mmCIF file of C-alpha atoms in Angstrom:
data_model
loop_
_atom_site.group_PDB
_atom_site.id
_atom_site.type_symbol
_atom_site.label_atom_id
_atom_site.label_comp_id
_atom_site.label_asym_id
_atom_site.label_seq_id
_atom_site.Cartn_x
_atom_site.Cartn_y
_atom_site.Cartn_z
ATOM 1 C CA UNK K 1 70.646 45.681 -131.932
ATOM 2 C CA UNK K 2 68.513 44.290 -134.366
ATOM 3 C CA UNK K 3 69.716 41.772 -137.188
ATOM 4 C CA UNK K 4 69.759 44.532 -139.780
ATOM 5 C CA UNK K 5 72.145 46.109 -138.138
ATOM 6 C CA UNK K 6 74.024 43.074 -136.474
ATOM 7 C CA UNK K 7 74.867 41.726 -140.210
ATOM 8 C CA UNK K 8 75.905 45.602 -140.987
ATOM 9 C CA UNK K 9 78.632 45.985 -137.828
ATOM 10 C CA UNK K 10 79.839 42.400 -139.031
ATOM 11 C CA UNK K 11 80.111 43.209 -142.541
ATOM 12 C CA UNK K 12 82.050 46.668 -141.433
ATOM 13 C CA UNK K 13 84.184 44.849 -138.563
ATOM 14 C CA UNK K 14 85.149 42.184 -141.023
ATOM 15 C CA UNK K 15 85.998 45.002 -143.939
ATOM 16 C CA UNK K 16 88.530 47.046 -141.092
ATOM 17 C CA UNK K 17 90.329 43.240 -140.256
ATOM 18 C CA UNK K 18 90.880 42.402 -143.812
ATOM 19 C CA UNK K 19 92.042 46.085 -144.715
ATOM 20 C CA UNK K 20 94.512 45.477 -141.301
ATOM 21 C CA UNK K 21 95.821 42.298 -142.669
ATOM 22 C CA UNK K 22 96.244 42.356 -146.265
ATOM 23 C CA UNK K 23 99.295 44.655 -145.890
ATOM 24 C CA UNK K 24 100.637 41.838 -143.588
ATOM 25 C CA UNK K 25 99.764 39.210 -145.832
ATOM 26 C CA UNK K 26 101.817 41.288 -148.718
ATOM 27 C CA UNK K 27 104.781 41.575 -146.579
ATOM 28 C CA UNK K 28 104.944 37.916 -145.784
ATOM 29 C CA UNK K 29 104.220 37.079 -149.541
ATOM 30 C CA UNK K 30 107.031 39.818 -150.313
ATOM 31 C CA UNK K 31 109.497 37.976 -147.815
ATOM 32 C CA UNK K 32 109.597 34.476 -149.992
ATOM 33 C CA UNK K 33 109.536 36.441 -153.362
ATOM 34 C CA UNK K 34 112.606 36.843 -155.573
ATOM 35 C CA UNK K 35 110.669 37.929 -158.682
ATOM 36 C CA UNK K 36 107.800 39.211 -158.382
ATOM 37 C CA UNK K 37 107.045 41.528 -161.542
ATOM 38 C CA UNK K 38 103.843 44.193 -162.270
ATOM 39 C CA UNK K 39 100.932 43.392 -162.932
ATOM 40 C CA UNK K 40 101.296 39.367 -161.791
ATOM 41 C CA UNK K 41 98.999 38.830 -159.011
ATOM 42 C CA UNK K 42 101.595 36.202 -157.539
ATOM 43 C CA UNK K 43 105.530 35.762 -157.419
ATOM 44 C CA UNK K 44 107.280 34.251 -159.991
ATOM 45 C CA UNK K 45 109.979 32.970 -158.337
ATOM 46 C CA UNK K 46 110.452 32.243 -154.381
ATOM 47 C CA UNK K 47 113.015 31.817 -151.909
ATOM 48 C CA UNK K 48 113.922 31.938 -148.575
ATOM 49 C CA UNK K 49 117.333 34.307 -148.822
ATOM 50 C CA UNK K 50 115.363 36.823 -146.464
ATOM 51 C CA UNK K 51 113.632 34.322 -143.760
ATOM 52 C CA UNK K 52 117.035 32.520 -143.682
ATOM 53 C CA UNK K 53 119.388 35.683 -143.119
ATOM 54 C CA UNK K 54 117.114 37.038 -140.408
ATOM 55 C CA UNK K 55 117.072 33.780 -138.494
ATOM 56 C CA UNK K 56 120.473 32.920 -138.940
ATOM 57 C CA UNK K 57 121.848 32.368 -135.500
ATOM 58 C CA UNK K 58 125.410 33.130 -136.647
ATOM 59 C CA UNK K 59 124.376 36.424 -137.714
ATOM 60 C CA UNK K 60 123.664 39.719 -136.198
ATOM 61 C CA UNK K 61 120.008 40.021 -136.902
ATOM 62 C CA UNK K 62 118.781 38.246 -133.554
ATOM 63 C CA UNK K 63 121.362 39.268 -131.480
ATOM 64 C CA UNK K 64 120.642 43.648 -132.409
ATOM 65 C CA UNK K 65 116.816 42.354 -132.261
ATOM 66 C CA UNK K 66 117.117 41.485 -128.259
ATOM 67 C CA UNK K 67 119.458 44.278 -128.169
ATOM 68 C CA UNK K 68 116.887 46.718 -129.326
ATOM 69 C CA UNK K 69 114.157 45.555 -127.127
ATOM 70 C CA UNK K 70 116.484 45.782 -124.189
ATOM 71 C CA UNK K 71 117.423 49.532 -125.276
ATOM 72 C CA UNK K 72 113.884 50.642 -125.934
ATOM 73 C CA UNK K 73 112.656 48.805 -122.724
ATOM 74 C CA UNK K 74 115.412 51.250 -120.722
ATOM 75 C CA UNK K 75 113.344 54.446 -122.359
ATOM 76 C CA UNK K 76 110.088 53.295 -121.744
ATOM 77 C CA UNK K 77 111.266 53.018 -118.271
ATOM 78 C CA UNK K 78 113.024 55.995 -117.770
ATOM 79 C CA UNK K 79 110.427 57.976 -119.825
ATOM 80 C CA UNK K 80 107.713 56.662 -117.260
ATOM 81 C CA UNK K 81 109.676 57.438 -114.138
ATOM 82 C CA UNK K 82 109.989 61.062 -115.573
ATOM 83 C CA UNK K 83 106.331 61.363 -117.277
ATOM 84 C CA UNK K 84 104.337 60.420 -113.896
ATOM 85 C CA UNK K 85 104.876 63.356 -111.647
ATOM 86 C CA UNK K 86 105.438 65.960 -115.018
ATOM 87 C CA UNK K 87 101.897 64.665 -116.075
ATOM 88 C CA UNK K 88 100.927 65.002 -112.370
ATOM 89 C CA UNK K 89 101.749 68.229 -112.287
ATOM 90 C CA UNK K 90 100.455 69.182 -115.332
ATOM 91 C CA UNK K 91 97.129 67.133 -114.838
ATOM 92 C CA UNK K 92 96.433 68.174 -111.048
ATOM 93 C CA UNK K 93 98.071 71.622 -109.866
ATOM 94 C CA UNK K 94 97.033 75.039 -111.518
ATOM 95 C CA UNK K 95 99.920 77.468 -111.631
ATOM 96 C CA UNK K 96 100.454 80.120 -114.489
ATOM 97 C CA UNK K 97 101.948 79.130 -117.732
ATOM 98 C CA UNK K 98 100.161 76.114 -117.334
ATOM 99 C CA UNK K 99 98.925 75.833 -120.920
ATOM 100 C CA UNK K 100 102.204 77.198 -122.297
ATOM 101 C CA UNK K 101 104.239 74.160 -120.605
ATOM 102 C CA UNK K 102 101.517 71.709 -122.360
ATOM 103 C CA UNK K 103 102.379 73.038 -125.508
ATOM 104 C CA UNK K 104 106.211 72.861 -125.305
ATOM 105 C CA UNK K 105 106.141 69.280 -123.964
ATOM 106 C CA UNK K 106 104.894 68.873 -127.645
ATOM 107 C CA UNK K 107 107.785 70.723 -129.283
ATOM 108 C CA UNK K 108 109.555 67.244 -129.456
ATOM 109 C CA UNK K 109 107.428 65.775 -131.767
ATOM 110 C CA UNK K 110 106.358 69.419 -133.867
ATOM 111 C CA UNK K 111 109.843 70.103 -134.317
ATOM 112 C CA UNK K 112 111.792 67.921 -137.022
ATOM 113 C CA UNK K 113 114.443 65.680 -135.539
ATOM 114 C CA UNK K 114 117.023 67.102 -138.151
ATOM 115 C CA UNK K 115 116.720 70.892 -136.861
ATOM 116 C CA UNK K 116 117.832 70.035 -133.169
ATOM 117 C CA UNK K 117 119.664 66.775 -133.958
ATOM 118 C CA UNK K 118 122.905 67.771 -134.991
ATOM 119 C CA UNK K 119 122.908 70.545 -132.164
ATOM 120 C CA UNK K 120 122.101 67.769 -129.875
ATOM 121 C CA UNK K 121 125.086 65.987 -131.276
ATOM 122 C CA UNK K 122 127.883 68.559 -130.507
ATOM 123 C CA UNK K 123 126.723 68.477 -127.266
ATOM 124 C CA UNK K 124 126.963 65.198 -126.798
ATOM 125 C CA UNK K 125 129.950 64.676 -127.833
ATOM 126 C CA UNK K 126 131.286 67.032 -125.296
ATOM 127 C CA UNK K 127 129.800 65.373 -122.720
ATOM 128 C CA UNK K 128 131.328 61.901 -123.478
ATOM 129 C CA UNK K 129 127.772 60.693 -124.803
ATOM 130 C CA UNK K 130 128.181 60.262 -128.502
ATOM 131 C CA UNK K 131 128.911 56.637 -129.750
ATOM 132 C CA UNK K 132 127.373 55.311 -126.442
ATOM 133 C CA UNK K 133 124.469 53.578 -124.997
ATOM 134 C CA UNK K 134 123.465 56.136 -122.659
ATOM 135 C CA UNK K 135 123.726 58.555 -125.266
ATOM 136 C CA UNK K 136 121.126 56.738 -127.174
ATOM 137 C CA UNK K 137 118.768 56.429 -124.156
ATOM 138 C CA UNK K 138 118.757 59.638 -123.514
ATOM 139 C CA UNK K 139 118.257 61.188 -127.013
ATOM 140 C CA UNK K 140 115.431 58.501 -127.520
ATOM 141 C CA UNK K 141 113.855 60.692 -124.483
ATOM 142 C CA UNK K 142 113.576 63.532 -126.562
ATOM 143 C CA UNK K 143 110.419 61.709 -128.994
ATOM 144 C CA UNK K 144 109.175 59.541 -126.530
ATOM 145 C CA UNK K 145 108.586 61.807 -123.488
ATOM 146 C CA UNK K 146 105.728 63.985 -125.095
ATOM 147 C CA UNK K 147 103.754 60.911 -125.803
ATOM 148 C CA UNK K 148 104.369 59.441 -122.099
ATOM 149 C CA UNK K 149 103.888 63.001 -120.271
ATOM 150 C CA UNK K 150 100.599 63.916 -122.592
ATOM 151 C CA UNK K 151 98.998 60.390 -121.642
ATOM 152 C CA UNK K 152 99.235 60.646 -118.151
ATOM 153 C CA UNK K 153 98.408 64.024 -117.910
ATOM 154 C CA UNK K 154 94.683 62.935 -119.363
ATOM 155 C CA UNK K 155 95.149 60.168 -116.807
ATOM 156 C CA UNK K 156 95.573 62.382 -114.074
ATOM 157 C CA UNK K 157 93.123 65.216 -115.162
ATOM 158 C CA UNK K 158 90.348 62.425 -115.357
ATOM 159 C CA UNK K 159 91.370 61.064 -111.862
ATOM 160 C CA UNK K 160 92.610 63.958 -110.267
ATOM 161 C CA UNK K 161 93.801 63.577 -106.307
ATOM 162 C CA UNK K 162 90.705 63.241 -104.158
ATOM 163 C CA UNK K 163 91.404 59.225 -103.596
ATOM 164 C CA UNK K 164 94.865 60.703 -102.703
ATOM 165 C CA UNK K 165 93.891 63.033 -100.177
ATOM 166 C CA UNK K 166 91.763 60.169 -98.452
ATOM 167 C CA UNK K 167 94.773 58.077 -98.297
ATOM 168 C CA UNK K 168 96.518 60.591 -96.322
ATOM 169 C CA UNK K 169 93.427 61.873 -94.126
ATOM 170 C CA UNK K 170 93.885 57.620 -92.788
ATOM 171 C CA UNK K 171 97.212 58.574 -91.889
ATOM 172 C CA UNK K 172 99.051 56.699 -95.434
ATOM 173 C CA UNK K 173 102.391 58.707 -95.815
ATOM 174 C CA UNK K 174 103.098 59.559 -99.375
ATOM 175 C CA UNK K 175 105.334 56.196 -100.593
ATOM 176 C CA UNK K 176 102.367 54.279 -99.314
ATOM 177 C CA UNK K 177 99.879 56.893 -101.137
ATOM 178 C CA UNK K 178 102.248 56.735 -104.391
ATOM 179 C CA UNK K 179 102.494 52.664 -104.229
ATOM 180 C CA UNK K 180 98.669 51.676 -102.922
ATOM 181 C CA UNK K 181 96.541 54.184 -104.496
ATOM 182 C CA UNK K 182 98.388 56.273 -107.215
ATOM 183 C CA UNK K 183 99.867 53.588 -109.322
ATOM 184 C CA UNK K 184 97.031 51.210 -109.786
ATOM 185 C CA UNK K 185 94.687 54.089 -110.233
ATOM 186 C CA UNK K 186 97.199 54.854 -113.691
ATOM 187 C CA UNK K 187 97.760 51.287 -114.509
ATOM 188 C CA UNK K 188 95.655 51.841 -118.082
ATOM 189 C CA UNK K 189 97.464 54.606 -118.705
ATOM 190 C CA UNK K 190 100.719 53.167 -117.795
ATOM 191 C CA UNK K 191 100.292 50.604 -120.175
ATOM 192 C CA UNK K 192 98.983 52.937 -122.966
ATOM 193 C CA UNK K 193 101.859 55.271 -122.830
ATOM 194 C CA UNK K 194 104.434 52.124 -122.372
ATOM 195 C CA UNK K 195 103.509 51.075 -125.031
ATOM 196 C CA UNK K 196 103.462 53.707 -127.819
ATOM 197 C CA UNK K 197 106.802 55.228 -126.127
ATOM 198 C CA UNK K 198 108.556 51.200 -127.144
ATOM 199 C CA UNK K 199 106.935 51.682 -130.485
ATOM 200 C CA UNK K 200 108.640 55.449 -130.868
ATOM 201 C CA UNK K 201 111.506 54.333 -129.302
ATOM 202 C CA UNK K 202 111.764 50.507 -131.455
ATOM 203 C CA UNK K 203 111.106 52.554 -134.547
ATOM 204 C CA UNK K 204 114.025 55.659 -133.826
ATOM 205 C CA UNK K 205 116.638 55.700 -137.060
ATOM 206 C CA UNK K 206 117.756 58.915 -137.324
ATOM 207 C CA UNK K 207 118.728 59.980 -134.096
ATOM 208 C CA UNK K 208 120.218 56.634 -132.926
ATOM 209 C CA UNK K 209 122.012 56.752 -135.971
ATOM 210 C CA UNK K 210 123.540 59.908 -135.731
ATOM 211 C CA UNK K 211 123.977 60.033 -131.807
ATOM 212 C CA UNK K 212 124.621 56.315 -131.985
ATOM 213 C CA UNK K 213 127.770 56.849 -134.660
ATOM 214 C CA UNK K 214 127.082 53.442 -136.225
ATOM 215 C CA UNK K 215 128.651 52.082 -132.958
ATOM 216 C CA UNK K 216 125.105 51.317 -131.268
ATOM 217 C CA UNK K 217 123.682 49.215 -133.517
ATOM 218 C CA UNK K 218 119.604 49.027 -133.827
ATOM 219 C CA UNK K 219 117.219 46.734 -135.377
ATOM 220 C CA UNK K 220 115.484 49.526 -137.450
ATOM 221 C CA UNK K 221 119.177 50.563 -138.338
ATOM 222 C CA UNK K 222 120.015 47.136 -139.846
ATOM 223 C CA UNK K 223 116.216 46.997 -142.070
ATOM 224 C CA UNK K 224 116.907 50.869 -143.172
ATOM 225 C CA UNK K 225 119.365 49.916 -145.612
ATOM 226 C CA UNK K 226 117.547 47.209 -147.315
ATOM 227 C CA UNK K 227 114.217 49.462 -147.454
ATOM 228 C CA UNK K 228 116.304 52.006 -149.202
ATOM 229 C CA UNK K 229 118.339 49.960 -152.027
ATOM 230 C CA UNK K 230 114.765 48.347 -152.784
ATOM 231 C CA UNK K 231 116.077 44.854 -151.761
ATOM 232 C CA UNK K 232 112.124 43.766 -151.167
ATOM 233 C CA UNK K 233 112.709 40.488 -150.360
ATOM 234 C CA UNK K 234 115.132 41.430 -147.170
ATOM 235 C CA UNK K 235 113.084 44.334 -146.188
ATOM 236 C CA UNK K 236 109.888 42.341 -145.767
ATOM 237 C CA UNK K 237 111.587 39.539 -143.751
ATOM 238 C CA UNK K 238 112.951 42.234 -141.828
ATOM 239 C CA UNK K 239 109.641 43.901 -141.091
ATOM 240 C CA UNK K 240 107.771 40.722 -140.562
ATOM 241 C CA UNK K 241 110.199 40.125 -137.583
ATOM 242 C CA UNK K 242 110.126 43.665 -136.489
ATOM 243 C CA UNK K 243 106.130 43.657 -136.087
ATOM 244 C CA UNK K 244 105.741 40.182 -134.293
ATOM 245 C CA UNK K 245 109.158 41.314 -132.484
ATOM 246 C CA UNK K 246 106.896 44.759 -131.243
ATOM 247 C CA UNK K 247 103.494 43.019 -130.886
ATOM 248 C CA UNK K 248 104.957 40.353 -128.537
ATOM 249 C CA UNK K 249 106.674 42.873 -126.248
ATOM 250 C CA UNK K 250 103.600 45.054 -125.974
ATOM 251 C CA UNK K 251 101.527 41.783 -124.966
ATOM 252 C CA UNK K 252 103.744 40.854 -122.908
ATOM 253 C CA UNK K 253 104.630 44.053 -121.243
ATOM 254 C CA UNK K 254 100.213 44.478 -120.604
ATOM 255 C CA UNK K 255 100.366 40.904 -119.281
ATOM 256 C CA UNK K 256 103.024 41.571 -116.628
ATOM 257 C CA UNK K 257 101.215 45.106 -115.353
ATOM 258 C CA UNK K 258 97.674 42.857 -115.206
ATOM 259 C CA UNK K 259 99.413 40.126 -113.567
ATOM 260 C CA UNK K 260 101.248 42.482 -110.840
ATOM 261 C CA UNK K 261 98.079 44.352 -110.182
ATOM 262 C CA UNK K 262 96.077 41.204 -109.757
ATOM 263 C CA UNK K 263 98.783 39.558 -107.291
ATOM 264 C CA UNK K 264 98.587 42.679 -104.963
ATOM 265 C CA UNK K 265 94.452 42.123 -105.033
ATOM 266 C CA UNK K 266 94.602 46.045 -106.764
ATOM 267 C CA UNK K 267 91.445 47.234 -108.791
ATOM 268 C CA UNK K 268 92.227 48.974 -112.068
ATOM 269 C CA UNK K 269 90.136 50.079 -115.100
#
């Protein structure tokens, strides 16, 4: 690369960050503003209401922020225990209807969450599952499983089974296959659709709200309210907490696959 187009790549890499950050920088502005009127480049007034609401410890915020993390750490779980052999499947094996089965996995996220949600809701509360914690895990499923299943399935097609079938050929049974071979092979991909299915799942309002009854309390169902009455100064300190609140969990959730893989001496891309 010559220095032409060295100082152009910079100029363009530099342009993307500061596009990436000034909404961040607004928001934090935004969270220490109590006037802040058009067309004044900079607040009037400032105050720390919002900062000192959200990190309160004798309120709620905190304790629904950990609760939230734990909730959408339960569906990124579950979502990968089910996505892995569906994407599998639908990666590796050739059987009819293939191609139709890719497309409904989709449906989730095509479909709008209000069609199916009060259907979903009935249901539910036949089945003991409205107002609950489970309920919420498993209509969380329902937005996060297309992104987890259509991951790995590019995973898998890319990979396909052939380092598989040598594993067994030496005599590994298929726990040992899944464990040694399968699962560090994935490990990007793992971590990819981990974490975009937290994100989905960190970010759900509606459904948690309406499975959830106002019972199962979220952090995105505590900001909601503030975004909507136009209460800037709350909503920002709110979002501030629910970025660095995401962007910590998805580090740390990389570091902990890296760190696993590396203790058990495994290769991965």
């Amino acid at each position: 690369m010559n220095k032409k187009n060295s100082i152009l790549f910079s100029f363009i890499m530099h342009t993307i960050i500061l596009f990436l950050l000034l909404p961040l920088l607004v928001l934090v502005m935004w969270s220490f503003s109590k006037s802040w009127p058009w067309p004044n480049i900079l607040p009037q007034e400032l105050g720390l209401r919002g900062i000192m609401h959200v990190l309160s410890p004798s309120g709620r915020v905190l304790r629904n922020l950990l609760f939230s993390v734990r909730l959408s750490l339960v569906v990124t779980m579950v979502t990968l225990i089910i996505s892995i052999p569906a994407a599998k499947a639908l990666g590796v094996y050739h059987f009819k209807g293939k191609q139709l089965i890719k497309m409904l996995v989709l449906a989730p996220i095509i479909v709008p969450p209000v069609a199916i949600g009060m259907g979903i809701h009935l249901a539910f509360i036949r089945l003991g599952l409205a107002n609950t914690f489970t309920g919420v895990v498993l209509v969380h499923l329902i937005p996060c499983l297309p992104y987890g299943i259509r991951i790995l399935t590019d995973v898998f097609e890319i990979i396909g089974e052939s380092m598989e079938q040598q594993a067994r050929v030496l005599g590994a049974n298929s726990l040992q296959t899944f464990t040694n071979i399968t699962l560090p092979l994935i490990a990007p991909g793992l971590i990819s659709a981990g974490s975009l299915v937290f994100i989905v799942s960190f970010s759900q309002y509606f459904l948690t709200f309406l499975i959830g009854g106002g019972r199962v309390m979220t952090f995105s169902m505590m900001m909601f309210p503030y975004i909507q009455s136009g209460d800037r100064m709350m909503a920002s300190a709110y979002s501030i907490v629910f970025i660095f609140a995401t962007l910590g969990v998805l580090i740390m959730m990389e570091k902990a696959i890296k760190s696993y893989y590396r203790t058990k001496n495994y290769f991965y891309l």
